[in-house]
Amino acid sequence: MASEEELFANIDALLEEEPQLPPPAERARLREAAGITQARLAQALKSTVQTVKNYENGRSEPKSPRLEAYQRLLKGWAAKYPAHAAPAAPAVAPQSEVPQTFTRVSTVEQDEAEPDIGVAVKPVPERPARPAGRPATSSRRPAAQKTAKPAVDPGFPHGPLAVLDGDGSAYAVGGVVLDCPATTVPELVEWTLRESGLGAAKLNRYGKDSDPLIVLTAAAAVKLGLPERLEGHEQRRSLRLPEDHPVVKQVAKAKWQLTQRGFGPWARIYRKAQGRERQCVQLAVLSWDALDERSWPGVAEMEPADIARVLGVYATRVITPRGSTAVSGLELMTALRPPTKAVQDPATGNWVSGYNAGSLGTEPMDPAPPEATPEHPVVVNSGWTGGFLNEEAYQWVRSVDTLSDEECTLPFAVGLDLNTAFLAAAARLVVGLSGPDHFHAPKFNPKIPGSWLADLSHIELDPRLPSPFTPDGSRPTDPAWYQTHTLAYAQELGYDVHPIEAYLRRETGAYLDPWHDRLKTAYVDTLADMGVTKDLDDRQFLAAMEQHKQNDPALAAVLSAIKATVKGGVGKLRERPQGKSYKDGETWPALSRPTWRPDIRAAVISKARVNMHRKLNNMAKMTGLFPLAVLSDCVVYPSPAESPLDFLPYAASGKPQPGGFRLGPTPGLAKLEGVQSMLWAVDLMEKGLNPARHIKGGDAVLDEGE
């Protein structure tokens, strides 16, 4: 039997193991009861606001001597403000008056599920009657409701962003409405960082948390002293407030800074980081066309809560927007592959910033001359005249002279569109991570990424198919520069390849793999929420695709934005100079980015074009069918009926034949783009126009984000 001394020792050990501080939610309650802000508490503890937030949401605990000081403070507050009862819930509209768009927020539930960070949750306001003819965008189906409320991150309990209306209502994800008392931009920034609970966790262990985004409606912009519209610039990207505007002066006076882009449709307001704590807020002004209609169809006209839902789903599945979808696509690459990580200096033992393997690093890299653009300093300063890579998407129309009588008698022209073809090409794509080295008469190696000068003019292919070596589908006539995938495909077709010279990269890696994986998941999951799932057979898939956009316009906008993020992100890898004042040979802002990598863009597009030609070639072998035209990822075929089921190759078992075009919802598979008459298509071809551009019934603009 244990002695009394042993029992008391065990009890003393248990007493020592008791929590030395009250639970995180109680810490926050006591601070609020005392009327002290997190910033003021951080100052008293000689700490940071983020550290105080971590104490109050349970992410971290203080250590001596800060522990004893914090414990003393909390004990004093607990004596003054005892927790006699649960705090009263904030006033909310009766359940019967709460629109479907919003979620009731109970303070008691909030204390249990997420930290109370001192931000008031507003009653759901009555929305004014919608003007006649305006679509009802706020209705939700149960499946769609599920997508809009992601799991709560304890560090950012109200999600990544909010849409601020003119009455101070800040609509966050999940239907939460926050009370924002700010009347100036500096006050808004302070509120966002100190009280809103907005933001998003980093996407990579070596990365940074996403800055919170506040989207301003026209009414909110005016309330904050901003003009409702910005006028006087031809290009939307040039829009910004003048330096002497009162709001710009307010920002500077409050010791906040704007990035070099200034105060435009997407304004980033920040202070230099103190330690590990970032102090940065992203603003987007709706009435300044922050949300481009081509990427975010109909979103700018939605109610604030619906805008929050659309952007919230995108932020959760892709990234919190930081500009156009092209900018966000590029930012996502860096967020998933941060250029640096903490490494230990063996000499001193200190932790320092070091290169993160597999990333593009922190320094911009000059391209090889043939990979650059004609105006690039590398080209102008060297007097380069050796030609350039021309790895672009297909824009090809078949000659009407090659049409057979049998093809001309078919009644229909059917367009197929490959889902996110550039994204499919990015999968397992090995690209160069180091600078280019120059080689003369190298032996071709399909595993080495780079640019090769070779003569493919001797290769003669069926004129009813586009050449895989040129964007316009014409046969090469002279030696030209090609990306590795293009030459590898020539070899795959059975032709010898003898490069004359090459610029190759010794360090390589699948840089875009995490970017591909995240965007693919976002695309497939969003389609599934719209009723287009992987388990559908081809007939069911075509039927679901006919109505998927009508099922939920908000998710249709998310899907559009995801597709624009792919194309725009790839295009940004070779962003050209902007503005009439630019002169050839000058640098331009994009060149200062490590992600200005035209060779990676060329690799993606080359692989996408090769993938397209491989399918076209296999289709000809399996079915005897030849395309009428190709535009980027859209191909038009003559067909005996209006459905692609009538000409796509299927095995006797009913399963699609591998190698050709297959229907389905994942990247690289096809969907129906449109149907017109064969006479219509031939008429366009005779005029030199591309049926693939118009098959949908409107112009399908080739947009690569540049």
XYZ file of C-alpha atoms in Angstrom:
706
model
C 0.000 0.000 0.000
C 1.231 3.499 -0.837
C 2.442 5.648 2.027
C 0.903 8.989 2.944
C 4.071 10.715 1.762
C 3.820 9.092 -1.700
C 0.131 9.998 -2.043
C 0.762 13.636 -1.134
C 3.662 13.739 -3.619
C 1.350 12.468 -6.362
C -1.289 15.035 -5.458
C 1.314 17.819 -5.491
C 2.401 16.674 -8.971
C -1.207 16.853 -10.192
C -1.587 20.346 -8.733
C 1.539 21.446 -10.597
C 0.083 20.067 -13.848
C -3.075 22.188 -13.557
C -3.411 24.896 -16.202
C -1.613 28.016 -15.090
C -3.960 30.245 -17.103
C -7.719 30.260 -17.714
C -8.965 28.763 -21.011
C -8.280 30.829 -24.154
C -11.901 31.985 -24.549
C -11.943 33.214 -20.925
C -8.729 35.186 -21.508
C -10.414 37.031 -24.358
C -13.587 37.590 -22.289
C -11.628 39.116 -19.423
C -9.696 41.440 -21.719
C -12.881 42.644 -23.394
C -14.624 43.085 -20.035
C -11.759 45.373 -19.027
C -12.123 47.330 -22.287
C -8.536 46.639 -23.373
C -7.629 46.054 -27.019
C -5.303 43.291 -28.154
C -2.865 45.941 -29.369
C -2.722 47.626 -25.940
C -2.259 44.286 -24.187
C 0.527 43.363 -26.597
C 2.254 46.656 -25.783
C 2.008 45.998 -22.033
C 3.416 42.479 -22.440
C 6.196 43.723 -24.761
C 4.844 41.349 -27.389
C 2.966 41.474 -30.703
C -0.740 41.556 -31.499
C -0.454 38.205 -33.269
C 1.070 36.654 -30.146
C -1.860 37.932 -28.040
C -4.247 36.503 -30.638
C -2.457 33.169 -30.338
C -2.854 33.258 -26.528
C -6.590 33.908 -26.957
C -7.244 31.222 -29.539
C -5.111 28.517 -27.936
C -2.412 28.386 -30.598
C 0.399 29.147 -28.146
C 1.065 29.736 -24.444
C 3.285 32.385 -22.840
C 6.576 31.470 -21.191
C 8.397 33.054 -18.248
C 8.638 35.887 -17.403
C 5.697 36.867 -19.642
C 3.646 33.973 -18.224
C 3.717 35.361 -14.673
C 2.868 38.883 -15.837
C -0.060 37.660 -17.965
C -1.259 35.397 -15.124
C -1.224 38.305 -12.663
C -3.202 40.479 -15.070
C -5.843 37.820 -15.700
C -6.272 37.114 -11.971
C -6.838 40.825 -11.358
C -9.419 41.020 -14.142
C -11.126 37.815 -12.939
C -11.650 39.377 -9.489
C -13.225 42.474 -11.070
C -15.232 40.753 -13.791
C -16.350 37.302 -12.575
C -18.044 35.048 -15.112
C -21.430 34.841 -13.343
C -23.295 33.954 -16.532
C -22.741 33.317 -20.184
C -22.398 36.580 -22.086
C -25.511 37.845 -23.763
C -25.817 36.942 -27.421
C -25.677 39.845 -29.847
C -28.954 40.988 -31.248
C -29.908 39.113 -34.382
C -32.976 39.168 -36.537
C -35.609 36.572 -35.630
C -35.025 33.253 -37.383
C -37.990 33.801 -39.654
C -36.503 37.087 -40.863
C -32.994 35.772 -41.614
C -32.513 35.233 -45.365
C -31.069 31.882 -46.450
C -27.856 33.642 -47.360
C -26.901 34.291 -43.722
C -26.089 32.149 -40.714
C -27.216 32.986 -37.196
C -24.195 33.534 -34.950
C -24.569 32.814 -31.234
C -21.921 34.187 -28.900
C -22.138 31.093 -26.693
C -21.620 28.804 -29.664
C -18.835 31.041 -30.850
C -17.039 30.774 -27.503
C -17.094 26.988 -27.808
C -16.199 26.686 -31.473
C -13.976 29.645 -32.215
C -12.189 32.411 -30.301
C -14.122 35.548 -29.462
C -11.844 38.260 -30.810
C -13.981 41.213 -29.866
C -15.737 41.929 -33.151
C -19.425 42.661 -33.058
C -21.678 40.462 -35.146
C -24.388 42.593 -36.677
C -28.048 41.745 -36.977
C -28.786 40.735 -40.544
C -30.007 43.912 -42.246
C -33.088 44.076 -44.382
C -32.006 44.342 -48.016
C -33.921 46.817 -50.179
C -36.177 45.384 -52.825
C -34.187 44.322 -55.883
C -34.782 46.497 -58.963
C -36.932 44.964 -61.657
C -34.967 42.775 -64.029
C -32.083 42.164 -61.612
C -31.339 38.454 -61.165
C -32.021 36.852 -57.810
C -28.458 35.963 -56.888
C -28.869 35.331 -53.184
C -30.815 32.055 -53.326
C -28.900 28.930 -52.406
C -29.320 25.232 -52.822
C -28.299 23.003 -49.896
C -25.298 21.541 -51.770
C -24.044 24.992 -52.645
C -24.541 26.220 -49.071
C -22.130 23.520 -47.979
C -19.358 24.825 -50.239
C -19.524 28.355 -48.872
C -18.676 27.541 -45.246
C -15.227 25.973 -44.931
C -13.795 24.635 -41.707
C -13.018 27.467 -39.304
C -9.328 28.259 -38.816
C -8.923 29.270 -35.160
C -6.429 31.950 -36.193
C -8.897 33.479 -38.663
C -12.381 32.640 -37.349
C -14.267 34.752 -39.884
C -12.554 33.470 -42.994
C -10.273 35.051 -45.573
C -12.256 38.116 -46.626
C -15.292 40.343 -46.235
C -17.363 42.572 -48.511
C -17.993 45.959 -46.899
C -21.227 47.807 -47.660
C -22.005 51.468 -47.094
C -23.847 50.870 -43.803
C -20.806 49.327 -42.106
C -21.908 45.733 -42.676
C -18.946 43.512 -43.541
C -20.195 40.294 -45.142
C -17.809 37.408 -44.452
C -17.952 33.790 -45.602
C -20.476 31.396 -44.137
C -23.141 34.097 -43.891
C -21.504 35.985 -40.992
C -22.068 39.756 -40.942
C -19.550 41.820 -38.979
C -19.972 45.371 -37.710
C -17.228 47.597 -39.122
C -17.187 51.074 -37.509
C -14.420 52.453 -39.760
C -15.090 55.742 -41.581
C -11.608 56.184 -43.089
C -9.263 53.855 -44.930
C -6.639 53.850 -42.112
C -9.385 52.981 -39.593
C -10.532 50.181 -41.899
C -7.019 48.764 -42.096
C -6.624 48.895 -38.317
C -10.012 47.246 -37.753
C -9.230 44.517 -40.273
C -5.917 43.626 -38.674
C -6.871 44.055 -35.000
C -10.501 43.040 -34.684
C -12.049 41.434 -37.758
C -10.692 37.883 -37.431
C -10.072 37.809 -41.183
C -7.200 36.113 -42.982
C -6.108 32.698 -44.177
C -3.418 30.239 -43.126
C -0.333 29.714 -45.290
C -0.507 27.114 -48.063
C 3.012 25.829 -47.448
C 4.871 25.309 -44.162
C 7.565 27.740 -45.329
C 5.127 30.331 -46.661
C 3.192 33.210 -45.124
C -0.415 33.589 -44.020
C -2.619 35.273 -46.612
C -3.375 38.917 -45.983
C -7.057 39.664 -45.294
C -9.070 41.037 -48.207
C -11.724 43.737 -47.864
C -13.916 44.241 -50.922
C -15.549 47.669 -51.081
C -18.941 48.227 -52.657
C -19.495 51.588 -54.368
C -21.351 52.856 -51.275
C -18.517 51.768 -48.975
C -15.927 53.417 -51.204
C -17.777 56.731 -51.133
C -18.237 56.516 -47.347
C -14.462 56.096 -46.972
C -13.796 59.188 -49.077
C -12.988 57.421 -52.334
C -14.492 58.395 -55.691
C -17.208 56.056 -56.904
C -15.427 55.714 -60.271
C -11.900 56.352 -61.490
C -11.800 58.104 -64.833
C -9.187 59.424 -67.215
C -7.156 56.322 -68.087
C -7.380 54.226 -71.226
C -6.187 51.019 -69.565
C -7.870 49.623 -66.471
C -4.510 48.470 -65.100
C -3.350 52.130 -65.045
C -6.173 53.318 -62.818
C -5.023 54.800 -59.509
C -5.670 57.749 -57.240
C -3.329 60.734 -57.691
C -0.644 61.187 -55.017
C -2.342 64.333 -53.686
C -5.739 62.665 -53.137
C -6.954 63.114 -49.514
C -7.228 59.350 -48.934
C -3.666 58.752 -50.130
C -2.531 61.516 -47.739
C -4.563 59.929 -44.903
C -2.820 56.609 -45.472
C 0.630 58.229 -45.407
C -0.177 60.331 -42.336
C -1.203 57.193 -40.438
C 2.217 55.748 -41.326
C 0.840 53.122 -43.688
C 2.341 52.522 -47.123
C 1.005 51.660 -50.561
C 2.840 49.366 -52.968
C 4.229 50.735 -56.239
C 0.868 50.028 -57.869
C -0.556 52.876 -55.774
C -4.203 53.128 -54.758
C -5.959 51.427 -57.652
C -8.699 48.803 -58.064
C -6.509 46.417 -56.029
C -4.693 48.401 -53.322
C -2.267 46.779 -50.905
C -1.754 48.780 -47.699
C 1.010 47.728 -45.332
C 3.633 48.533 -42.744
C 6.967 46.805 -42.638
C 6.704 43.558 -40.694
C 7.646 43.619 -37.028
C 9.350 40.318 -36.362
C 7.147 37.595 -37.820
C 3.943 39.611 -37.796
C 2.776 40.835 -41.193
C 0.761 44.046 -41.266
C -0.908 44.113 -44.659
C -4.479 44.453 -45.929
C -5.665 44.018 -49.505
C -8.510 46.225 -50.731
C -10.580 45.653 -53.866
C -12.889 48.413 -55.116
C -15.826 46.926 -57.023
C -16.884 50.136 -58.767
C -13.329 50.530 -60.097
C -13.701 47.231 -61.989
C -11.581 45.196 -59.582
C -13.514 42.081 -60.623
C -13.090 41.766 -64.393
C -16.328 40.610 -66.017
C -14.430 38.113 -68.222
C -13.021 36.287 -65.198
C -15.826 36.930 -62.669
C -19.012 37.002 -64.804
C -21.848 38.813 -63.051
C -20.134 38.937 -59.648
C -19.739 42.724 -59.396
C -23.531 43.079 -59.749
C -24.374 40.580 -57.003
C -25.452 41.442 -53.470
C -22.543 41.804 -50.998
C -23.288 38.497 -49.260
C -23.224 36.651 -52.583
C -19.979 38.341 -53.603
C -18.502 37.177 -50.289
C -19.679 33.668 -51.015
C -18.151 33.582 -54.525
C -14.831 35.065 -53.443
C -14.824 32.967 -50.269
C -15.157 29.686 -52.178
C -12.372 30.806 -54.536
C -10.162 31.877 -51.616
C -10.700 28.583 -49.804
C -10.064 26.411 -52.838
C -7.467 28.489 -54.694
C -6.038 31.540 -52.897
C -7.300 34.795 -51.398
C -7.438 37.105 -54.453
C -4.623 39.669 -54.573
C -5.439 41.244 -57.906
C -6.659 39.936 -61.240
C -7.038 36.179 -61.685
C -3.732 36.297 -63.603
C -2.000 37.893 -60.620
C -3.633 35.378 -58.285
C -2.475 32.508 -60.514
C 1.107 33.712 -60.246
C 0.834 34.395 -56.501
C -0.452 30.849 -56.028
C 2.724 29.427 -57.595
C 4.867 31.313 -55.066
C 2.548 30.555 -52.124
C 2.818 26.824 -52.844
C 6.558 26.936 -53.584
C 7.972 29.647 -51.270
C 11.434 30.755 -52.406
C 13.020 30.524 -48.953
C 12.903 28.537 -45.733
C 14.641 28.758 -42.373
C 17.975 26.918 -42.327
C 20.575 26.665 -39.569
C 23.921 28.290 -40.196
C 26.452 25.577 -39.243
C 29.058 28.194 -38.322
C 26.963 30.197 -35.867
C 24.033 27.901 -35.107
C 21.650 30.752 -35.945
C 18.589 30.266 -38.091
C 18.823 32.191 -41.354
C 16.872 32.436 -44.598
C 17.956 29.837 -47.142
C 16.887 28.522 -50.546
C 13.831 26.285 -50.580
C 14.617 23.403 -52.935
C 12.247 23.102 -55.883
C 11.327 26.802 -55.910
C 12.448 29.548 -58.270
C 14.435 31.318 -55.549
C 14.384 35.013 -54.729
C 16.398 36.480 -57.604
C 15.101 37.158 -61.122
C 16.833 35.222 -63.889
C 17.695 36.394 -67.384
C 16.258 34.157 -70.100
C 18.245 32.768 -72.998
C 17.986 35.191 -75.974
C 15.632 32.931 -78.002
C 13.322 32.572 -74.961
C 13.056 36.336 -74.447
C 10.800 38.832 -76.196
C 12.218 41.131 -78.929
C 12.137 44.177 -76.612
C 13.967 42.435 -73.721
C 17.311 43.973 -72.647
C 19.056 40.608 -73.185
C 18.049 40.758 -76.849
C 18.507 44.473 -77.498
C 21.835 44.784 -75.684
C 23.355 41.706 -77.348
C 22.097 42.470 -80.857
C 20.549 38.976 -81.005
C 19.214 38.076 -84.458
C 18.983 34.313 -84.084
C 15.186 34.058 -83.848
C 12.819 33.272 -81.004
C 10.761 30.444 -79.567
C 7.290 30.456 -81.079
C 5.546 28.093 -78.701
C 1.974 29.351 -78.764
C -1.475 27.776 -78.702
C -3.045 26.544 -81.915
C -4.873 28.928 -84.234
C -5.384 26.720 -87.282
C -8.038 26.401 -89.973
C -7.951 23.530 -92.417
C -7.813 24.324 -96.114
C -11.218 23.779 -97.732
C -9.383 22.124 -100.625
C -8.691 19.119 -98.393
C -12.376 18.531 -97.552
C -13.828 15.365 -99.059
C -17.316 15.126 -100.581
C -18.290 12.806 -97.758
C -17.213 15.364 -95.148
C -19.107 18.166 -96.916
C -22.329 16.163 -96.861
C -22.236 15.694 -93.082
C -24.895 17.974 -91.574
C -23.182 19.278 -88.445
C -19.993 20.823 -87.132
C -19.436 19.953 -83.463
C -16.963 21.743 -81.217
C -15.135 19.985 -78.371
C -13.300 21.939 -75.698
C -10.581 20.448 -73.521
C -11.018 21.300 -69.839
C -8.199 23.579 -68.651
C -5.730 22.245 -71.242
C -2.853 24.329 -69.859
C -3.493 22.921 -66.392
C -3.442 19.362 -67.738
C -0.126 20.164 -69.451
C 1.355 21.415 -66.160
C 0.955 17.991 -64.511
C 4.331 16.346 -63.872
C 5.974 18.947 -66.111
C 9.723 19.140 -65.500
C 11.038 22.685 -65.955
C 14.381 24.394 -65.467
C 15.168 25.895 -62.075
C 18.629 27.283 -62.858
C 19.883 29.680 -65.519
C 20.369 28.609 -69.158
C 23.681 27.219 -70.438
C 24.584 27.439 -74.140
C 25.537 24.316 -76.103
C 26.580 23.785 -79.736
C 25.481 20.669 -81.653
C 24.156 18.890 -78.530
C 22.628 15.441 -78.645
C 18.890 15.771 -78.083
C 17.653 14.557 -74.700
C 13.859 14.670 -74.184
C 14.319 14.766 -70.399
C 16.220 18.076 -70.329
C 14.067 21.243 -70.356
C 15.303 23.988 -72.620
C 15.236 25.581 -76.071
C 16.691 23.822 -79.102
C 17.487 25.139 -82.578
C 16.569 22.421 -85.072
C 15.380 21.952 -88.652
C 12.048 20.136 -88.888
C 11.188 21.319 -92.398
C 11.813 17.837 -93.834
C 8.927 16.330 -91.848
C 5.857 15.904 -94.019
C 2.568 15.157 -92.274
C -1.039 14.789 -93.388
C -2.250 18.221 -94.606
C -5.659 17.492 -93.059
C -4.015 17.893 -89.651
C -2.177 20.929 -88.325
C 1.586 20.631 -87.995
C 2.459 19.980 -84.331
C 5.487 22.256 -84.671
C 3.867 25.648 -85.355
C 0.949 27.546 -83.785
C -0.713 28.209 -87.154
C -0.338 24.555 -88.132
C 1.808 25.284 -91.182
C 4.815 23.139 -92.055
C 8.144 24.621 -90.903
C 10.334 25.940 -93.727
C 13.603 26.735 -91.929
C 15.484 25.860 -88.738
C 13.656 27.269 -85.724
C 13.773 27.264 -81.935
C 11.617 24.659 -80.195
C 10.897 23.762 -76.603
C 11.893 20.269 -75.485
C 8.361 18.809 -75.713
C 7.966 19.838 -79.347
C 11.194 18.112 -80.414
C 10.402 15.083 -78.255
C 7.101 14.742 -80.113
C 8.896 14.818 -83.479
C 10.987 11.944 -82.161
C 7.817 10.180 -80.952
C 6.432 10.414 -84.486
C 9.509 8.564 -85.731
C 11.728 11.349 -87.041
C 15.385 11.972 -86.267
C 16.165 15.152 -84.375
C 19.582 16.801 -84.696
C 19.755 20.120 -82.822
C 22.146 22.784 -84.109
C 22.457 24.523 -80.738
C 20.548 24.731 -77.480
C 20.049 26.636 -74.230
C 19.524 24.069 -71.488
C 19.113 24.091 -67.711
C 21.050 21.775 -65.439
C 18.831 22.062 -62.338
C 15.293 20.870 -62.971
C 12.124 20.042 -61.078
C 8.340 19.721 -61.326
C 7.859 23.284 -60.078
C 4.189 23.498 -61.086
C 3.034 20.215 -59.535
C 1.476 21.655 -56.335
C -0.056 24.478 -58.426
C -1.577 21.895 -60.769
C -2.850 19.735 -57.916
C -4.557 22.585 -56.061
C -6.206 24.055 -59.154
C -7.287 20.647 -60.447
C -8.953 19.866 -57.110
C -10.612 23.302 -57.089
C -11.912 22.817 -60.645
C -13.205 19.269 -60.107
C -14.771 20.024 -56.705
C -16.532 23.137 -58.000
C -17.933 21.252 -60.997
C -19.092 18.493 -58.632
C -20.918 21.049 -56.472
C -22.688 22.126 -59.662
C -23.869 18.578 -60.317
C -21.128 17.464 -62.725
C -19.413 14.559 -60.992
C -16.832 11.981 -62.069
C -19.258 9.062 -61.772
C -21.537 10.223 -64.612
C -21.512 8.299 -67.881
C -20.994 10.299 -71.089
C -24.693 10.913 -71.757
C -25.294 12.011 -68.182
C -22.178 14.205 -68.340
C -23.405 16.026 -71.461
C -26.843 16.517 -69.879
C -25.329 17.843 -66.641
C -23.049 20.244 -68.536
C -26.040 21.706 -70.402
C -27.504 23.111 -67.205
C -24.624 23.318 -64.707
C -24.272 27.098 -64.964
C -27.985 27.632 -64.389
C -27.899 25.441 -61.268
C -25.845 27.995 -59.373
C -24.633 31.238 -61.041
C -22.361 31.973 -58.068
C -20.455 28.709 -58.437
C -20.426 29.225 -62.217
C -18.516 32.446 -61.536
C -16.068 30.570 -59.287
C -15.488 28.025 -62.059
C -14.865 30.811 -64.569
C -12.369 32.428 -62.197
C -10.513 29.127 -61.697
C -10.141 28.703 -65.463
C -8.976 32.311 -65.824
C -6.467 31.735 -63.010
C -4.880 28.898 -64.987
C -4.567 30.775 -68.284
C -3.697 34.073 -66.660
C -1.073 32.542 -64.386
C 0.656 30.892 -67.346
C 0.470 34.143 -69.320
C 2.019 36.138 -66.460
C 5.162 34.026 -66.746
C 5.975 36.173 -69.797
C 4.274 39.478 -69.008
C 5.136 42.107 -71.615
C 5.833 45.812 -70.932
C 2.816 48.116 -70.599
C 2.377 51.758 -71.520
C 3.046 53.942 -74.551
C 6.208 55.435 -73.066
C 8.085 52.123 -73.048
C 11.159 51.872 -75.297
C 12.791 48.636 -76.468
C 15.742 47.599 -74.328
C 14.399 49.127 -71.111
C 13.520 46.897 -68.196
C 9.910 46.739 -67.020
C 8.480 45.858 -63.578
C 7.689 42.214 -64.335
C 11.375 41.484 -64.991
C 12.157 41.977 -61.294
C 10.135 38.862 -60.400
C 11.727 35.407 -60.109
C 8.478 34.212 -61.722
C 9.180 36.046 -64.985
C 10.001 32.798 -66.731
C 9.084 32.681 -70.438
C 10.758 29.270 -70.729
C 8.255 27.759 -68.265
C 5.365 29.343 -70.147
C 6.750 27.902 -73.400
C 7.010 24.448 -71.795
C 3.351 24.481 -70.697
C 2.037 25.671 -74.067
C 4.295 23.342 -76.048
C 3.102 20.340 -74.047
C -0.551 21.435 -74.390
C -0.224 21.793 -78.170
C 1.548 18.441 -78.474
C -1.178 16.814 -76.345
C -3.800 18.258 -78.693
C -2.020 16.994 -81.826
C -1.565 13.525 -80.322
C -5.334 13.291 -79.796
C -6.044 14.626 -83.311
C -3.655 12.056 -84.788
C -5.138 9.191 -82.777
C -8.668 10.248 -83.749
C -7.712 10.111 -87.426
C -6.263 6.613 -86.981
C -9.216 5.292 -84.965
C -12.146 6.938 -86.764
C -10.851 8.360 -90.064
C -12.132 11.781 -88.933
C -10.112 14.969 -89.439
C -10.766 18.316 -87.728
C -12.004 21.448 -89.469
C -10.243 23.884 -87.135
C -8.450 24.221 -83.807
C -8.290 27.259 -81.541
C -6.123 26.736 -78.450
C -8.026 23.992 -76.593
C -11.120 23.869 -78.846
C -11.427 21.575 -81.895
C -14.267 21.379 -84.441
C -15.192 18.110 -86.181
C -17.701 17.335 -88.944
C -20.396 15.094 -87.498
C -23.413 13.053 -88.652
C -25.405 14.287 -85.636
C -25.449 17.073 -83.056
C -23.865 15.013 -80.280
C -20.172 14.141 -79.931
C -21.352 10.647 -78.921
C -21.953 10.049 -82.648
C -18.317 10.422 -83.703
C -16.124 9.832 -80.658
C -14.445 6.387 -80.598
C -15.933 3.793 -78.227
C -14.997 0.143 -77.704
C -17.537 -2.660 -78.121
C -17.975 -2.579 -74.337
C -19.173 1.004 -74.578
C -16.077 2.443 -72.902
C -14.187 5.322 -74.570
C -11.152 4.307 -76.595
C -7.919 5.553 -75.002
C -5.814 8.027 -76.937
C -8.578 10.066 -78.557
C -10.876 12.742 -77.155
C -12.844 11.604 -74.116
C -15.713 13.336 -72.362
C -15.449 14.097 -68.661
C -15.077 16.754 -65.941
C -11.339 16.539 -65.218
C -8.531 18.614 -66.790
C -7.555 17.292 -70.221
C -10.912 15.619 -70.875
C -13.431 17.203 -73.233
C -16.832 18.837 -73.064
C -19.215 20.029 -75.770
C -18.346 23.573 -76.828
C -21.084 24.145 -79.396
C -22.902 22.871 -82.484
C -23.492 24.596 -85.831
C -24.304 23.435 -89.364
C -21.539 22.129 -91.616
C -22.497 24.770 -94.203
C -21.890 27.456 -91.590
C -18.434 26.052 -90.812
C -17.376 25.740 -94.465
C -18.544 29.292 -95.157
C -16.302 30.602 -92.365
C -13.380 28.488 -93.567
C -13.700 29.900 -97.085
C -13.507 33.395 -95.618
C -10.350 32.489 -93.704
C -12.161 32.646 -90.367
C -11.832 30.054 -87.599
C -15.033 28.068 -86.834
C -13.607 27.108 -83.431
C -13.707 30.781 -82.407
C -17.418 31.082 -83.174
C -18.811 27.546 -82.617
C -20.283 28.507 -79.265
C -22.362 31.239 -80.829
C -20.032 34.106 -79.866
C -16.378 35.018 -80.069
C -14.175 32.749 -77.966
C -11.334 35.163 -77.328
C -7.929 33.526 -76.982
C -6.787 34.887 -73.638
C -3.445 33.872 -72.238
C -3.338 36.549 -69.575
C -0.866 38.909 -71.172
